[in-house]
Coordinates of C-alpha atoms and ligand atoms in Angstrom, one line a residue:
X1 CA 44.4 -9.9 -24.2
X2 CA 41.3 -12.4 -23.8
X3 CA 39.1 -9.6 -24.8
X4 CA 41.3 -9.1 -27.8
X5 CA 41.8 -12.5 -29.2
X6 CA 37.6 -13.9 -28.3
X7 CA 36.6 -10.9 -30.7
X8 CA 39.1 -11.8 -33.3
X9 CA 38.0 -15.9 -32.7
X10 CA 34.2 -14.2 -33.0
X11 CA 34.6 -12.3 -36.3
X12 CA 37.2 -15.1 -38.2
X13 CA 35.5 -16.7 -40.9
X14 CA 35.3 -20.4 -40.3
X15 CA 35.3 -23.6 -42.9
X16 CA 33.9 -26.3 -41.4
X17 CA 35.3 -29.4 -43.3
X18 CA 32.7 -32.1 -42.0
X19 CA 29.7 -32.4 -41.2
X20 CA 26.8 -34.4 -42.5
X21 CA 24.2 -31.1 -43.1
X22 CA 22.5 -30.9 -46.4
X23 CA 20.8 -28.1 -48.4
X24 CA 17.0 -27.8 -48.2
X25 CA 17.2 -29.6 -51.7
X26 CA 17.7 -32.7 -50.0
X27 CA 14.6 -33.0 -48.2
X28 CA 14.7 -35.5 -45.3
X29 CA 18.4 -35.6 -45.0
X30 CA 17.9 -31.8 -44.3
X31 CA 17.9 -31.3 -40.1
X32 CA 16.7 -28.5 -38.2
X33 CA 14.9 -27.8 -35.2
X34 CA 14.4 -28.4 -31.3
X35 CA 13.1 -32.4 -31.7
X36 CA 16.3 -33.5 -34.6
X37 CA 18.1 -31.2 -31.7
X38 CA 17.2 -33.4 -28.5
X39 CA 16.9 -37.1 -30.3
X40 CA 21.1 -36.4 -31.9
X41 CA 22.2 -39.9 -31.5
X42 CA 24.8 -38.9 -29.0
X43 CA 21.7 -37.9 -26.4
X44 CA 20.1 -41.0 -27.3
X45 CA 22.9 -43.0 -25.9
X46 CA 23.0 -40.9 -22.8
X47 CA 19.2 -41.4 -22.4
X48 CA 19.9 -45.4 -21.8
X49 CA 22.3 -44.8 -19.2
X50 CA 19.6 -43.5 -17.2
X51 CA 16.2 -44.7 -18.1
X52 CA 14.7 -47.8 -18.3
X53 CA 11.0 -47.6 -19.1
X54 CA 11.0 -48.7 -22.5
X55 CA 13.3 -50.8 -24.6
X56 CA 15.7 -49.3 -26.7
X57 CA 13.5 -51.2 -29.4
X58 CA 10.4 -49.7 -28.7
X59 CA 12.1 -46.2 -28.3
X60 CA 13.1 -46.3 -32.0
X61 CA 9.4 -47.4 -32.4
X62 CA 8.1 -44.1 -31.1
X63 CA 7.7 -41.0 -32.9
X64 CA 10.5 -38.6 -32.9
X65 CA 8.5 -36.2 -31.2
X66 CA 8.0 -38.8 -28.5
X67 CA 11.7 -40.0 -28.4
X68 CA 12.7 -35.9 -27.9
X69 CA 9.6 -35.3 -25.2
X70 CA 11.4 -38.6 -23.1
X71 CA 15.0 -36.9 -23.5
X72 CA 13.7 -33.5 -22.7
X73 CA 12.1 -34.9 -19.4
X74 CA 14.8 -37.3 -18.6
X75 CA 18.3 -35.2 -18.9
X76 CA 16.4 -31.8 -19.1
X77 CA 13.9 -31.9 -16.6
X78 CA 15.0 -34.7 -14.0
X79 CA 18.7 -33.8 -14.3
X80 CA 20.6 -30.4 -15.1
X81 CA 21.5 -31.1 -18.6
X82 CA 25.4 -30.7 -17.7
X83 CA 27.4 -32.8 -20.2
X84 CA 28.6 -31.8 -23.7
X85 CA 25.7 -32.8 -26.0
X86 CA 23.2 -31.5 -23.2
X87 CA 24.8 -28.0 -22.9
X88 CA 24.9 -27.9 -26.6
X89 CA 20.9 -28.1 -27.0
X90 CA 21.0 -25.2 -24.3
X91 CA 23.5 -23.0 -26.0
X92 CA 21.5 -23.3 -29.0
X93 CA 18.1 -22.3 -27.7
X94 CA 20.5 -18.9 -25.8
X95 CA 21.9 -17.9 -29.4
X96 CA 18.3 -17.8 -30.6
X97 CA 16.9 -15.8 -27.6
X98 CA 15.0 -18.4 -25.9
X99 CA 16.3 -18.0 -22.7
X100 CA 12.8 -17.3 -21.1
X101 CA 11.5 -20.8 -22.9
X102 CA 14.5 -22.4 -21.2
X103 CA 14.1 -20.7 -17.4
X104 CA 10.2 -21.7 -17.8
X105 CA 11.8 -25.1 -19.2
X106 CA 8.6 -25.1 -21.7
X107 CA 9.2 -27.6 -24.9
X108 CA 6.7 -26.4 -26.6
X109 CA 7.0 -23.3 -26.3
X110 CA 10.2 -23.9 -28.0
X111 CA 8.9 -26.1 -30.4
X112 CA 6.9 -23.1 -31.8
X113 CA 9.3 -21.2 -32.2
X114 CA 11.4 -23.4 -34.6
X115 CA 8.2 -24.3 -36.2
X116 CA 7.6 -21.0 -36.9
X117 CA 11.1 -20.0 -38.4
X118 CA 11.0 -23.0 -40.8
X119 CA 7.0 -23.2 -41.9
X120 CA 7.5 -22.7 -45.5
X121 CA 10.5 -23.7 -48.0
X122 CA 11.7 -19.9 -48.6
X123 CA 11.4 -19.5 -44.7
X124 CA 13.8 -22.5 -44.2
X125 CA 16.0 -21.3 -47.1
X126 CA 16.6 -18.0 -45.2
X127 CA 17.0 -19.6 -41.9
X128 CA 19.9 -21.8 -43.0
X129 CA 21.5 -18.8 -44.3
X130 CA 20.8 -17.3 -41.3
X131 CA 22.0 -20.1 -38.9
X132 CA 25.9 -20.0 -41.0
X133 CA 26.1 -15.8 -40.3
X134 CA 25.4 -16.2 -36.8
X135 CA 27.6 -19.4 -36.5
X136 CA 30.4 -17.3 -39.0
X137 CA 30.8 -20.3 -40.9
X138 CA 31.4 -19.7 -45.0
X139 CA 30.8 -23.0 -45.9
X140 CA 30.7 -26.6 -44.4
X141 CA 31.8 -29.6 -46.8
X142 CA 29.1 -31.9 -46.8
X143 CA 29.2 -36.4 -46.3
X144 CA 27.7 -37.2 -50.2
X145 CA 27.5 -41.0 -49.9
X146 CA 27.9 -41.7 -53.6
X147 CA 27.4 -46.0 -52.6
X148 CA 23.4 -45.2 -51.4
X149 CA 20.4 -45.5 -53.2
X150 CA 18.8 -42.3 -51.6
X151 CA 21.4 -39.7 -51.6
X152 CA 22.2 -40.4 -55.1
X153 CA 18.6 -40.0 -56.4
X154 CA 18.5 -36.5 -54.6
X155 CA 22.0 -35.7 -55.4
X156 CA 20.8 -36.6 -59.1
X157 CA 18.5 -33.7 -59.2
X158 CA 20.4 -31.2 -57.4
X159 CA 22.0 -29.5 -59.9
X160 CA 23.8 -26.2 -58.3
X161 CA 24.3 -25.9 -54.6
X162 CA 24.6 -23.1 -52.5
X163 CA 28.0 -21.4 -51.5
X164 CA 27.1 -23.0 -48.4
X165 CA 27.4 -26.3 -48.9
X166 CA 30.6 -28.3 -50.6
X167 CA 30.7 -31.8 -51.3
X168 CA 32.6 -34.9 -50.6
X169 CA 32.6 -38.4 -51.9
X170 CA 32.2 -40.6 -49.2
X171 CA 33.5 -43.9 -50.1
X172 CA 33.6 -46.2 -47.0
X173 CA 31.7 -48.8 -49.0
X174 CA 33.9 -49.1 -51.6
X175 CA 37.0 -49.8 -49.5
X176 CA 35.1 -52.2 -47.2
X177 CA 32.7 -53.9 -49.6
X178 CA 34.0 -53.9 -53.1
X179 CA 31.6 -56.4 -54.2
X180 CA 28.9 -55.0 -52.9
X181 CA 30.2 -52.0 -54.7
X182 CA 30.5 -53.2 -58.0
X183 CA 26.6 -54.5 -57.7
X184 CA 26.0 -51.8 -56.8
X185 CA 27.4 -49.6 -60.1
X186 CA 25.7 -52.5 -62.0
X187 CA 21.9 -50.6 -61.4
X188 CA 23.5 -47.9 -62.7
X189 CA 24.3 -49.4 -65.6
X190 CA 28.5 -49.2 -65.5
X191 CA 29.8 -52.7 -65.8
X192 CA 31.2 -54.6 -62.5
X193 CA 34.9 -54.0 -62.8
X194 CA 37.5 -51.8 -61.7
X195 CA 37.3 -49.6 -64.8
X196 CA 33.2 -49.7 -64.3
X197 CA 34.2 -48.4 -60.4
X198 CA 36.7 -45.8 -62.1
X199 CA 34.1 -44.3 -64.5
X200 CA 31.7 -44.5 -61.7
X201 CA 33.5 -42.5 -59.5
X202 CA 34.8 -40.0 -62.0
X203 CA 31.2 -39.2 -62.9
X204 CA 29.9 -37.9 -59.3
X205 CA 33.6 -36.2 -59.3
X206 CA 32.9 -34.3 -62.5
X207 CA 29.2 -33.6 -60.9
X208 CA 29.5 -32.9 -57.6
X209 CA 33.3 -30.8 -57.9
X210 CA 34.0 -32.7 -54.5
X211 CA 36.6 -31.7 -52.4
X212 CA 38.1 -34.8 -51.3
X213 CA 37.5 -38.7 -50.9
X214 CA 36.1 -39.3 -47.4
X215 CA 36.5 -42.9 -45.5
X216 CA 35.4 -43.5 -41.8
X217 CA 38.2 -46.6 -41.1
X218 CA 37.6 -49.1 -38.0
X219 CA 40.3 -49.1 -35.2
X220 CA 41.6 -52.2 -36.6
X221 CA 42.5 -51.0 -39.9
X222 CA 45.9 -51.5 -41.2
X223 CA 47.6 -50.8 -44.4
X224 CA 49.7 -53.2 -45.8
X225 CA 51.9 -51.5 -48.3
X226 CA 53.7 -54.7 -49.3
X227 CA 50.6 -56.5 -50.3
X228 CA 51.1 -58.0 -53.7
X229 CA 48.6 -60.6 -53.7
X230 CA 46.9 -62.0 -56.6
X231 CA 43.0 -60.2 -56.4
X232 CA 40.0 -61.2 -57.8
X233 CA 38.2 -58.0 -58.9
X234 CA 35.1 -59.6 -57.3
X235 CA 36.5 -59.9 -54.2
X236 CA 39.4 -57.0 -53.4
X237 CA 40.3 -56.8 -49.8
X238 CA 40.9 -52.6 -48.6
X239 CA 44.6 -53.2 -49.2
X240 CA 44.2 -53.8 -52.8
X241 CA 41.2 -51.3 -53.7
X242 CA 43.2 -48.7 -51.6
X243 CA 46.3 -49.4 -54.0
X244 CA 44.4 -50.4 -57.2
X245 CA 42.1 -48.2 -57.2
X246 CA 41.7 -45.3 -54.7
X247 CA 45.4 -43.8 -54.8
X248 CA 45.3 -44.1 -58.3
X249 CA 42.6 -42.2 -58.8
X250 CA 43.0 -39.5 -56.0
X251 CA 46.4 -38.6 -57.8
X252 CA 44.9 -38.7 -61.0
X253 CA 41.9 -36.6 -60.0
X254 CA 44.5 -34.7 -57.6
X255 CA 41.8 -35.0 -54.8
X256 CA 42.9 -35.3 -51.5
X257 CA 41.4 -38.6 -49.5
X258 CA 40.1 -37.6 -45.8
X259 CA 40.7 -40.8 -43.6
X260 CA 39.3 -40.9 -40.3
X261 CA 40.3 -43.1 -37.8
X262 CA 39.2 -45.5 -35.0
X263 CA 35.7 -46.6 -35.0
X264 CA 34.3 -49.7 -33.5
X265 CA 31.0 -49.9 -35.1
X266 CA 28.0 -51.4 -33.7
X267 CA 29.8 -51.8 -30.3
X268 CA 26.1 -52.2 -29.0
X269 CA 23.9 -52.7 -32.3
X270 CA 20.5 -52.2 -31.1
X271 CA 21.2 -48.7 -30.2
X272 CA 21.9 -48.3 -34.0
X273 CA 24.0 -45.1 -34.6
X274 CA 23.6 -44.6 -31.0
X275 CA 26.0 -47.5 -30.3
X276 CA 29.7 -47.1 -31.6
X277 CA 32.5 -47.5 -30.2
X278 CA 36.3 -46.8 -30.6
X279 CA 39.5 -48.4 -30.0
X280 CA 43.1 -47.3 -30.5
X281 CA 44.1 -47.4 -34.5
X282 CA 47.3 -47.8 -36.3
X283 CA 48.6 -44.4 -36.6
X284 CA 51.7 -46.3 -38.5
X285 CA 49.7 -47.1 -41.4
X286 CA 48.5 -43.5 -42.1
X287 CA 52.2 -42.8 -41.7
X288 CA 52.9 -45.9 -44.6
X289 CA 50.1 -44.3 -46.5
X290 CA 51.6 -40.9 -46.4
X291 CA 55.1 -42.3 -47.4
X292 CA 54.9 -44.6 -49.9
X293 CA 52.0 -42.1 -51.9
X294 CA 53.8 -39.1 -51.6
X295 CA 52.2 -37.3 -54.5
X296 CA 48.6 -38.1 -52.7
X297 CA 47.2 -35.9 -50.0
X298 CA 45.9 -36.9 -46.9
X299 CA 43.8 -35.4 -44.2
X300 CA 43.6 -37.4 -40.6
X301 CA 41.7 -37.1 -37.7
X302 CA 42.0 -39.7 -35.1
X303 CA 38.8 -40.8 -32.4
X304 CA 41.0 -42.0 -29.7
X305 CA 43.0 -40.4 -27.5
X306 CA 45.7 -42.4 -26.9
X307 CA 46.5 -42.0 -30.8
X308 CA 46.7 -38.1 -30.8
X309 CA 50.7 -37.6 -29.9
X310 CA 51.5 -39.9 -32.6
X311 CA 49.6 -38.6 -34.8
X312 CA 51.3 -34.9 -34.1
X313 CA 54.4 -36.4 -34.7
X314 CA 53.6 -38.1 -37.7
X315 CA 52.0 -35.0 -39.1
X316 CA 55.7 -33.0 -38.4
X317 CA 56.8 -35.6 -40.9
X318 CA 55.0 -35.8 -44.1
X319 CA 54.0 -32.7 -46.1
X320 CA 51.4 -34.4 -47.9
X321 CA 49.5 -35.1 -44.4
X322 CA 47.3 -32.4 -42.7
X323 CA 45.1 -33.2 -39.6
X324 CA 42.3 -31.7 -38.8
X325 CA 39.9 -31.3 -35.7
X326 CA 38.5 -33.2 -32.4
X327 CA 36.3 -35.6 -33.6
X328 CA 33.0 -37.2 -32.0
X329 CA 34.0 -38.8 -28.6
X330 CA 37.2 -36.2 -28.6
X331 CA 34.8 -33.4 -29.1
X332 CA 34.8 -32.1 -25.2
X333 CA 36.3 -29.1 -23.9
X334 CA 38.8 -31.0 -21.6
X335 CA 39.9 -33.0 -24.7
X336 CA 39.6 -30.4 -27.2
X337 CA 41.6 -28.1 -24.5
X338 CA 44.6 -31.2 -24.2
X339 CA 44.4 -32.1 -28.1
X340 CA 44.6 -28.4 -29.3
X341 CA 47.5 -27.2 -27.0
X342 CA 49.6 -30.2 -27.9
X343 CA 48.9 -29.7 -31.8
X344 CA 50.1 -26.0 -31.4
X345 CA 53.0 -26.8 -29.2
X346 CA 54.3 -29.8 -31.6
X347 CA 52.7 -28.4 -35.7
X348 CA 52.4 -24.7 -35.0
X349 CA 50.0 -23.4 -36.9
X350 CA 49.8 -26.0 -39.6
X351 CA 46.6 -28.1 -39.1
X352 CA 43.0 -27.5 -38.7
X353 CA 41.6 -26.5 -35.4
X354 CA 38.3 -28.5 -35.5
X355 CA 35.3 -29.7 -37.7
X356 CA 32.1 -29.5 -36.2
X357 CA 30.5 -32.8 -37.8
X358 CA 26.9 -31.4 -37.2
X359 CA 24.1 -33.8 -38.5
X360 CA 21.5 -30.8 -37.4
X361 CA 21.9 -27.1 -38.4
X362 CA 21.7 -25.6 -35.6
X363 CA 24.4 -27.5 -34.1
X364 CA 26.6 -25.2 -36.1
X365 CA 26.2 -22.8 -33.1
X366 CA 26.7 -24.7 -30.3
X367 CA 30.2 -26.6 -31.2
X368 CA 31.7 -24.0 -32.9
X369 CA 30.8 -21.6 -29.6
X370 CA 32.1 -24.5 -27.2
X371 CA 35.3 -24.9 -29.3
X372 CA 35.7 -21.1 -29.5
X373 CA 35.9 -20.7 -25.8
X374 CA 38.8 -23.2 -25.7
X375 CA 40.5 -21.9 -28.3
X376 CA 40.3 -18.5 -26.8
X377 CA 41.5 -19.7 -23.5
X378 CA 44.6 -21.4 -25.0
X379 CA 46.0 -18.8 -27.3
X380 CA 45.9 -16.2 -24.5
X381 CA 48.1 -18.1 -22.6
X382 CA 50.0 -18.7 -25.8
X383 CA 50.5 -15.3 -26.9
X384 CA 51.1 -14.3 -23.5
X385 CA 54.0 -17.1 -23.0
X386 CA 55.6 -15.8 -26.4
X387 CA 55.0 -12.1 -25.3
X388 CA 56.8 -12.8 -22.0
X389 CA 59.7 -14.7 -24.4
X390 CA 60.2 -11.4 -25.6
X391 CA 58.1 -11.2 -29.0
X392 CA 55.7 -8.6 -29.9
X393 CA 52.4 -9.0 -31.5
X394 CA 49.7 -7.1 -33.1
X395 CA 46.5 -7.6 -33.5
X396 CA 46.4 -8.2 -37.5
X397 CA 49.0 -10.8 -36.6
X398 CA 47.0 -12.2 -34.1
X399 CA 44.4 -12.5 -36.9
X400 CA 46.5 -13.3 -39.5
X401 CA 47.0 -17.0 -37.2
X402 CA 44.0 -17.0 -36.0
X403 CA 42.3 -17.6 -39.4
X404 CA 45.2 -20.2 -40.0
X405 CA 43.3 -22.4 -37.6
X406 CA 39.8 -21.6 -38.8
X407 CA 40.6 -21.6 -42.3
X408 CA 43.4 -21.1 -44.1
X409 CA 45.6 -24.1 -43.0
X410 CA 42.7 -26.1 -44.6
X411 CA 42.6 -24.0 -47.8
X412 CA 46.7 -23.7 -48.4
X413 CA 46.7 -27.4 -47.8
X414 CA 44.2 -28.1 -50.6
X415 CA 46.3 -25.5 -52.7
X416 CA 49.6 -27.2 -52.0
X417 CA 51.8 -28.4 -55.1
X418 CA 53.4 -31.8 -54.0
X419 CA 56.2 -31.5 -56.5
X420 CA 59.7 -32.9 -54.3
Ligands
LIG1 O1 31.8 -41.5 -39.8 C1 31.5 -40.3 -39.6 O2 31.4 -39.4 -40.4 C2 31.0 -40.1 -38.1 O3 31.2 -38.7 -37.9 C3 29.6 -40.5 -37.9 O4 29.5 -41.8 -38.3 C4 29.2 -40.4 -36.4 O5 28.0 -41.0 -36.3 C5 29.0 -39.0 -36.0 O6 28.0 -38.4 -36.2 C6 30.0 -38.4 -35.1 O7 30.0 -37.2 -34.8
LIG2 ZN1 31.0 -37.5 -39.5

């Protein structure tokens, strides 16, 4: 039965619904290769655990070459590279036959290698393409932050992108800084007022074909549903922009708004990306969201633990709600392993399995590989559970629900009429 179901998992198509990857188009905001690999802000926070030659201030200071030759060294050479992140770098290097690089434990080496498959633009092109077959994945929806400078300008001049790569709006500034927002639509020429914001927003949405609103929210978010305040448009708290002017456009636009919950940013600033945090959030106001905005969709994924039951149980309640995924801190076999079997046991096969949030392409490999094991693991002892309950199963079945949790889920979701 393992056999069975890892080749099914294996040759399943897979939508990964977000990451922060990027075409070639995009220049510098595209990663690839064995130094963006080894300086992925999660290794750079495990790096300070450990070492304390430099400052994490000079660190930054260093080249990134330099930062990747200290984390190589330090949780490659001086260490076995055992947790998550670690393994990932490995599993990476194994799916694109470097294993004798590795067992000589020769960086450069390795380095040639990637330098080698990306030395030109049509070389890199081909080795994106590349890196989605081998990871199986048909697209990934991209982080398009439509509230900075840079992404806009190259988002400007991109003007078809590959079947690769979807878009998102990521609007985190306008729900936390609405002033800064409307200055910021005012260099753009659209006037600083809601309707400016609205015509804004419309524009990148008739551009870009996004497929939903995207908003990281702190832990300490809440949604106050009753808030009927008097607002300045200068100076909307979240409560008001969410009611004023997000819902109202998300239902107009019928665009789903992704939400993801529990950050605590900056817990230690000078470790910059390096240094969030999390904390418990307020699954009760995703549930208030869901409720009183019933013809608005909304896809959740939660960053602490603690949260994930309620969350399960809130997402049996609300057909406009569909979760998604293990994200960030979550994303470690023995949570993944916990999160997923509790999401099957309580929502079936109605929700997706995971989202990779890779920043570096070939990451692709190594978290969908990690989270394919699990998932192989758990629905052989599923199916085998529901075999022994006296239920039969074939294989176009078994693939049938497999590519509910890789795909489908997501896609039937987005489809979904919201008409009672
Ligand atoms: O808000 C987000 O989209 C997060 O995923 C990122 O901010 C975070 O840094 C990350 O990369 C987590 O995997
Ligand atoms: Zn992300």
């Amino acid at each position: 039965m393992e056999e069975i179901i890892r080749k099914i998992i294996d040759d399943t198509k897979i939508i990964d619904i977000h990451t922060h990857l990027f075409p070639s188009e995009h220049t510098h905001l595209c990663l690839y290769g064995i130094d963006s690999l080894l300086t992925y802000h999660y290794l750079i926070s495990e790096l300070f655990i450990v070492y304390d030659q430099i400052s994490i201030d000079d660190f930054y200071k260093l080249s990134k070459k330099e930062q990747a030759d200290i984390i190589w060294t330090q949780l490659f050479i001086l260490r076995t590279p055992i947790s998550e992140a670690c393994r990932g770098v490995i599993t990476v290097c194994n799916k694109l036959g470097l294993q004798k690089h590795i067992r000589n434990r020769d960086l450069n080496a390795i380095r040639l290698f990637f330098d080698h498959m990306t030395s030109n633009p049509s070389k890199i092109k081909t080795y994106i393409t590349d890196i989605f077959k081998m990871a199986n994945v048909e697209y990934t929806v991209m982080t398009n932050q439509i509230f900075n400078h840079d992404e806009i300008t190259l988002l400007s001049k991109t003007s078809i992108f590959s079947n690769l790569f979807k878009t998102s709006l990521r609007i985190d500034k306008l729900i936390f800084d609405f002033n800064g927002s409307l200055e910021f639509i005012s260099q753009y020429n659209y006037p600083k007022t809601s309707v400016g914001i609205k015509n804004y927003i419309k524009f990148w949405y008739n551009k870009l074909n996004p497929e939903y609103f995207m908003a990281s929210l702190p832990y300490d978010f809440f949604y106050n549903c009753d808030d009927d305040s008097e607002f300045n448009e200068s100076s909307m708290n979240y409560n008001q922009v969410l009611k004023h002017i997000l819902i109202p456009l998300a239902i107009e636009l019928n665009l789903p708004i992704a939400f993801k919950f529990g950050t605590q940013r900056g817990l230690n600033p000078t470790l910059g990306d390096a240094g969030d945090g999390l904390g418990n959030a307020s699954v009760e106001s995703l549930a208030l969201l869901c409720r009183n905005n019933p013809k608005c969709k909304f896809l959740a994924t939660f960053l602490s633990k603690v949260n994930q039951h309620q969350l399960c149980v809130t997402a049996r309640n609300f057909p406009n709600l569909h979760i998604y995924g293990c994200w960030w801190y979550l994303n470690n076999p023995s949570l993944i392993e916990e999160i997923t079997n509790m999401r099957i046991e309580m929502l079936g096969w109605g929700f997706t399995f995971q989202h990779s949030d890779s920043r570096v392409l070939e990451q692709l490999l190594y978290k969908w590989h990690h989270s394919k094991e699990i998932l192989s693991k758990i629905l052989t002892l599923k199916y085998n559970k529901i075999i022994e309950a006296g239920w039969n199963v074939d294989e176009d079945e078994i693939k049938r629900d497999v590519s509910s949790l890789l795909k489908d889920s997501y896609e039937s979701f987005m489809k979904k009429e919201l008409n009672f």
